[in-house]
PDB file of C-alpha atoms in Angstrom:
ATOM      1  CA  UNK A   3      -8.789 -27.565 -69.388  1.00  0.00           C
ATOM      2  CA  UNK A   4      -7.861 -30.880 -68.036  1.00  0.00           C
ATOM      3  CA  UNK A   5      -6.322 -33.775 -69.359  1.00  0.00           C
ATOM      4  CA  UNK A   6      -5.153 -37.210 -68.656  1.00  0.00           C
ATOM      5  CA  UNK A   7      -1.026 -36.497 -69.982  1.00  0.00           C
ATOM      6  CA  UNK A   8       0.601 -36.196 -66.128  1.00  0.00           C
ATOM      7  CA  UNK A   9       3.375 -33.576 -67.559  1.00  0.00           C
ATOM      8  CA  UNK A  10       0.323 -31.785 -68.761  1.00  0.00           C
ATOM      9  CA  UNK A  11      -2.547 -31.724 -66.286  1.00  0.00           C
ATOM     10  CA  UNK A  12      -4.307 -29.016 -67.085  1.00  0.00           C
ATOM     11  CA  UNK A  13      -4.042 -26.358 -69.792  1.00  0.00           C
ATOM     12  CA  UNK A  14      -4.870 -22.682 -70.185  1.00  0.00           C
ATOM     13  CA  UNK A  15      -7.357 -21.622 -72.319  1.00  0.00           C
ATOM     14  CA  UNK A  16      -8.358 -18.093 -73.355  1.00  0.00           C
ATOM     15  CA  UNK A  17     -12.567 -17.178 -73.779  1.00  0.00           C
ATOM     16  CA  UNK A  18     -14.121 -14.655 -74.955  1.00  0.00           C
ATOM     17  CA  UNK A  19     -17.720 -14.386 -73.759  1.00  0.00           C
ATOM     18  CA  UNK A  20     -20.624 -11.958 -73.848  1.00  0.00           C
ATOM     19  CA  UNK A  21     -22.062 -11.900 -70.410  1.00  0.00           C
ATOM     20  CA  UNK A  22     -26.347 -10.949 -70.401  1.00  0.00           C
ATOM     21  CA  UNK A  23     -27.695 -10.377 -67.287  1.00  0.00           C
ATOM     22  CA  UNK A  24     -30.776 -11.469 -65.785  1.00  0.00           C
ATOM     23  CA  UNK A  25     -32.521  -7.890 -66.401  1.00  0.00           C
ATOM     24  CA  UNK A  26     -31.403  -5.798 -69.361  1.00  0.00           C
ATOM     25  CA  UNK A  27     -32.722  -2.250 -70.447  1.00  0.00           C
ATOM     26  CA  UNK A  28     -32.894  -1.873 -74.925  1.00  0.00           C
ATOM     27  CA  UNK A  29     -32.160   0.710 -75.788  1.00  0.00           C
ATOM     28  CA  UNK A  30     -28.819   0.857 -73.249  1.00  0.00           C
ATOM     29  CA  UNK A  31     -29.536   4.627 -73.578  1.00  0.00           C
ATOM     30  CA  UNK A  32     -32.625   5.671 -74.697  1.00  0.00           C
ATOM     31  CA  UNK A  33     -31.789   9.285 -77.087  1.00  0.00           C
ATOM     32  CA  UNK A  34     -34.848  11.149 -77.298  1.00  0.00           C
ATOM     33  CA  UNK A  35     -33.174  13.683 -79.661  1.00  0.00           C
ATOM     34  CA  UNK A  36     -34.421  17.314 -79.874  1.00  0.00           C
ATOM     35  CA  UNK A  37     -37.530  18.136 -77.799  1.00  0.00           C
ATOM     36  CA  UNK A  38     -38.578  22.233 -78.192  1.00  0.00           C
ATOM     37  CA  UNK A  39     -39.436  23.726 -74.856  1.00  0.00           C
ATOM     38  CA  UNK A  40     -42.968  22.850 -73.422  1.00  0.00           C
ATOM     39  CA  UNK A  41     -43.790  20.227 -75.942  1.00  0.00           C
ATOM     40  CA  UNK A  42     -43.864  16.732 -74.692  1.00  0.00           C
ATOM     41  CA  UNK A  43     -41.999  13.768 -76.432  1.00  0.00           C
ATOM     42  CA  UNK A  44     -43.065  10.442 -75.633  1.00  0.00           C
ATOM     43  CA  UNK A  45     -41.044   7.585 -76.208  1.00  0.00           C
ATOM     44  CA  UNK A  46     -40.917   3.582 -74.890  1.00  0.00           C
ATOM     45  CA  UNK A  47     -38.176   1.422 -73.917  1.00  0.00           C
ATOM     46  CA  UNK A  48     -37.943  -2.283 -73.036  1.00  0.00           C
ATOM     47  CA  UNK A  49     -37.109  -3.658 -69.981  1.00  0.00           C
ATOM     48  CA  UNK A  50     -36.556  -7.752 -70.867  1.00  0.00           C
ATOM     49  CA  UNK A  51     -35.658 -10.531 -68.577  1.00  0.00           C
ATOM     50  CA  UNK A  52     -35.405 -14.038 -68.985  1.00  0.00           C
ATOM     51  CA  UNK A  53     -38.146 -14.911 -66.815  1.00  0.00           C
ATOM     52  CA  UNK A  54     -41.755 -12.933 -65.466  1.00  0.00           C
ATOM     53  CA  UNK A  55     -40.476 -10.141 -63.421  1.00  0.00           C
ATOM     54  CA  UNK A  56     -42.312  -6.747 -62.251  1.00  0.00           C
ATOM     55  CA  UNK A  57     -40.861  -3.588 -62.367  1.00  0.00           C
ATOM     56  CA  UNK A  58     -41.470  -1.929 -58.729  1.00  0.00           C
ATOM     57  CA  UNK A  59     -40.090   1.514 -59.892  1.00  0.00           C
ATOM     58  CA  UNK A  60     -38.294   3.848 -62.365  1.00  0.00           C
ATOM     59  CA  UNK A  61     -36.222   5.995 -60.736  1.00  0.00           C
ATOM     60  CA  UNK A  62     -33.980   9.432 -61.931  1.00  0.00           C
ATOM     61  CA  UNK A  63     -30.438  10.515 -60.756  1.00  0.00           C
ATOM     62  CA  UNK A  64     -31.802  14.014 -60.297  1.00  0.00           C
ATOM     63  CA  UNK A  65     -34.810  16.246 -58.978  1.00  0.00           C
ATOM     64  CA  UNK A  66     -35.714  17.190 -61.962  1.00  0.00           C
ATOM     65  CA  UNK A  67     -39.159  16.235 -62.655  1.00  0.00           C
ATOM     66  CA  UNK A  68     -39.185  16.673 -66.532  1.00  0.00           C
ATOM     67  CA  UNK A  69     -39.911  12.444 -66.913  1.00  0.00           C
ATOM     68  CA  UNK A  70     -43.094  10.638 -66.094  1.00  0.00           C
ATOM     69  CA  UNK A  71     -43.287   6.650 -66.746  1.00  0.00           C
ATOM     70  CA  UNK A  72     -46.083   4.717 -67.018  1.00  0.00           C
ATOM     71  CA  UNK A  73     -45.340   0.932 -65.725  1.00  0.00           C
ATOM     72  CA  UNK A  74     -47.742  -2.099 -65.804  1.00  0.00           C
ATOM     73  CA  UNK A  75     -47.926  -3.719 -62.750  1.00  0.00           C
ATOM     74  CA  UNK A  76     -47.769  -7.192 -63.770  1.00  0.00           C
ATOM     75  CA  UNK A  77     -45.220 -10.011 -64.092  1.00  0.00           C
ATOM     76  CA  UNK A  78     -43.737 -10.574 -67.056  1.00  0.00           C
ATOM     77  CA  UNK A  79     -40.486 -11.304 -69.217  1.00  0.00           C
ATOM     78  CA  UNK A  80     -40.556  -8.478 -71.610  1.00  0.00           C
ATOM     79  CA  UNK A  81     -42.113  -4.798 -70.142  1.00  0.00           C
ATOM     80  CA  UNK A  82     -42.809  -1.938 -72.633  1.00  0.00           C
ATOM     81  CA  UNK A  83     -42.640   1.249 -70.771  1.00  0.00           C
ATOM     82  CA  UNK A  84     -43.900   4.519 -72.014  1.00  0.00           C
ATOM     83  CA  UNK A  85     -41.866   7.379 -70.800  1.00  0.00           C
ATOM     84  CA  UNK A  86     -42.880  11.215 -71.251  1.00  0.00           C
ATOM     85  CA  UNK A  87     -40.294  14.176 -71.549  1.00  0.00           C
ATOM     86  CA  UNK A  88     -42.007  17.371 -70.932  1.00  0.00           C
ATOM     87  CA  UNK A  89     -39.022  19.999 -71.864  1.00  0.00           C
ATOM     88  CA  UNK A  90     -38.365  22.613 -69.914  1.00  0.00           C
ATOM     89  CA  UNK A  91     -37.100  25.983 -70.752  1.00  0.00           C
ATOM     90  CA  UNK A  92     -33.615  24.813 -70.283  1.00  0.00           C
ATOM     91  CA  UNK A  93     -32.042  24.659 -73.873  1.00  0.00           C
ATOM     92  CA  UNK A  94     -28.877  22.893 -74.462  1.00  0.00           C
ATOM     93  CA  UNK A  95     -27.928  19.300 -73.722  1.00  0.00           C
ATOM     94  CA  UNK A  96     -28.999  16.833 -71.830  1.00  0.00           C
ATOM     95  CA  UNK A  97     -27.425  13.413 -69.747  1.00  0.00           C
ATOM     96  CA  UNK A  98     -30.096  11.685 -67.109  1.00  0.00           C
ATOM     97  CA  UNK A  99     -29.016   8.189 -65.584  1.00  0.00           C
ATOM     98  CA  UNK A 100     -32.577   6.163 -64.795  1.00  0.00           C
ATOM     99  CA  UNK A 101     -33.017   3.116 -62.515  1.00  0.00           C
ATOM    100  CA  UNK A 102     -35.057   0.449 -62.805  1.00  0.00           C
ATOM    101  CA  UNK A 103     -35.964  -1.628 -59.795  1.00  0.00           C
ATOM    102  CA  UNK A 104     -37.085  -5.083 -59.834  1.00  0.00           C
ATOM    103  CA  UNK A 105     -39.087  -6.556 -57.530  1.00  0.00           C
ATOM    104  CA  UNK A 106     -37.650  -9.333 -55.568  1.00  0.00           C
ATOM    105  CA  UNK A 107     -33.904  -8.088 -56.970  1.00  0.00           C
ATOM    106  CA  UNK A 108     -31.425  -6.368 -54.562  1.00  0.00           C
ATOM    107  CA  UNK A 109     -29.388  -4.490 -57.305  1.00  0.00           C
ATOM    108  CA  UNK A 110     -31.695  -1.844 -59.722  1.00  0.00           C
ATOM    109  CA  UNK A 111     -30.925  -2.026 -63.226  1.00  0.00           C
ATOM    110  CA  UNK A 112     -29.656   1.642 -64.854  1.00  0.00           C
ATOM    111  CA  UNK A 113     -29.513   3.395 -68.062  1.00  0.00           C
ATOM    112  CA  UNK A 114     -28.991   6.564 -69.709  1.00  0.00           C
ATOM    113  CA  UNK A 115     -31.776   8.787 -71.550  1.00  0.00           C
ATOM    114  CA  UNK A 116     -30.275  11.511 -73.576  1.00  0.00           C
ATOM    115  CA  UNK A 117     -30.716  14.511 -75.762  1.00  0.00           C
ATOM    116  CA  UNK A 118     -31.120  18.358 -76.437  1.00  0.00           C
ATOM    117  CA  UNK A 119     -33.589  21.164 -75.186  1.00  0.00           C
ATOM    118  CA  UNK A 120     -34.282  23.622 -78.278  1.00  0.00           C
ATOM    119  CA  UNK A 121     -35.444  26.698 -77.031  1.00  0.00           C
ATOM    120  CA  UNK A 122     -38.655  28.343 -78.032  1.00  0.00           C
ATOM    121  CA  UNK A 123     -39.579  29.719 -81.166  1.00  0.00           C
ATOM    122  CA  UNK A 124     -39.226  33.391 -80.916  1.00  0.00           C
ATOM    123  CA  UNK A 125     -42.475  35.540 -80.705  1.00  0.00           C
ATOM    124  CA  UNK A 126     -43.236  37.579 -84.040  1.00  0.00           C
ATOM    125  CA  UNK A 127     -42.229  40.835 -84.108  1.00  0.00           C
ATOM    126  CA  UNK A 128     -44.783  43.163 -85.142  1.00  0.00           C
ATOM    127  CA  UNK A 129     -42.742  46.236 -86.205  1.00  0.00           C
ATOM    128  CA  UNK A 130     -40.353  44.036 -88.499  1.00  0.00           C
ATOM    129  CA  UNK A 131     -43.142  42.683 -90.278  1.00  0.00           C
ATOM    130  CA  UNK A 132     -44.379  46.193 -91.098  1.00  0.00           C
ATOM    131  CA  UNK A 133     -41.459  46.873 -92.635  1.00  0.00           C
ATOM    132  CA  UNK A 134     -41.755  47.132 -96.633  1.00  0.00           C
ATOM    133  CA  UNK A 135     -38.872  45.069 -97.892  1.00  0.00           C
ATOM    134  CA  UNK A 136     -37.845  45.162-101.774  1.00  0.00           C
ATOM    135  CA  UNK A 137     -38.993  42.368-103.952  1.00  0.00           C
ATOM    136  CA  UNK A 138     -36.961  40.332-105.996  1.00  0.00           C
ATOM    137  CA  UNK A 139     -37.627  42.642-109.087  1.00  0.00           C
ATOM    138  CA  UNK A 140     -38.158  45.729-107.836  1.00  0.00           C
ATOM    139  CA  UNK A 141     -35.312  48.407-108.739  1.00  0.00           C
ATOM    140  CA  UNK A 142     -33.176  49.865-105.828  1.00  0.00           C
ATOM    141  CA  UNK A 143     -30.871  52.318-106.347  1.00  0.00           C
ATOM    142  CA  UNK A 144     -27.274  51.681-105.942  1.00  0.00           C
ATOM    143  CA  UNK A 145     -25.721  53.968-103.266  1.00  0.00           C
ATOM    144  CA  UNK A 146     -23.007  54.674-105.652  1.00  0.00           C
ATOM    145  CA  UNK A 147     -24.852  55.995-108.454  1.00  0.00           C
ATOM    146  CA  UNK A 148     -26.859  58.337-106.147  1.00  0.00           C
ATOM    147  CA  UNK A 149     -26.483  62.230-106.618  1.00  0.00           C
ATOM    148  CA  UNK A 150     -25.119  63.973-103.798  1.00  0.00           C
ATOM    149  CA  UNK A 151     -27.826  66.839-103.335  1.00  0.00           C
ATOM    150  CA  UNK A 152     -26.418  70.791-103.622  1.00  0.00           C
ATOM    151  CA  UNK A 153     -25.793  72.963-101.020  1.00  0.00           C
ATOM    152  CA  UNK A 154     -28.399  75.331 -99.937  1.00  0.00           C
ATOM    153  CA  UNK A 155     -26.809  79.120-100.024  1.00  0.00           C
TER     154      UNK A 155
END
């Protein structure tokens, strides 16, 4: 800060700010929560400037080809992109950085997509459904009370 006091020229002045961008991804990371192997999630994120803008391509740090986006290719300040997950049969957790690049803009805009694989339901198991299992009033015998057969002479 300036002033006019000549012993005092200019003084120092602490700001807090909150910087935007030009380009900003919501939701900063996009959590698709838990997907089951082979089922596809589908889910949308926004990709918001503060003038028209088209988005050239989405990109993924990886190979892995489990994401497909569909992208409008038009100019304009706020882009709704559909992105699918199809799961693979990886369970566990998951941590994928995306890029988004703008056309006419040198530096791509990223973000993280998140989440966790559940494997697949087991298949049914014939021979334990078979099994006859005691209902919740039927009498079995407690091992204890069980006589202990005789010897055969």
């Amino acid at each position: 800060l300036e002033t006019d006091d000549s012993s005092n020229p200019t003084i120092p002045v602490l700001v807090d700010a909150n910087i935007e961008g030009d380009i900003r991804v919501i939701p900063e990371e996009l959590k698709f929560g838990t997907v089951k192997t082979g089922t596809p999630k589908i889910t949308q994120f926004v990709v918001q400037g503060t003038k028209p803008f088209r988005i050239e391509k989405v990109e993924f740090e990886s190979d892995r080809d489990w994401f497909s986006v569909a992208l409008t290719p038009a100019d304009k300040t706020n882009h709704i992109v559909k992105i699918t997950m199809n799961a693979p049969d990886q369970p566990g957790p998951f941590k994928e950085t995306m890029t988004v690049t703008i056309a006419g803009r040198k530096v791509p805009v990223a973000f993280t997509v998140s989440g966790t694989i559940a494997g697949a339901a087991p298949a049914a198991n014939p021979e334990s459904e078979s099994k006859e299992t005691p209902s919740a009033g039927s009498a079995v015998p407690d091992p204890g009370t069980l006589e202990t057969p005789a010897p055969v002479p």
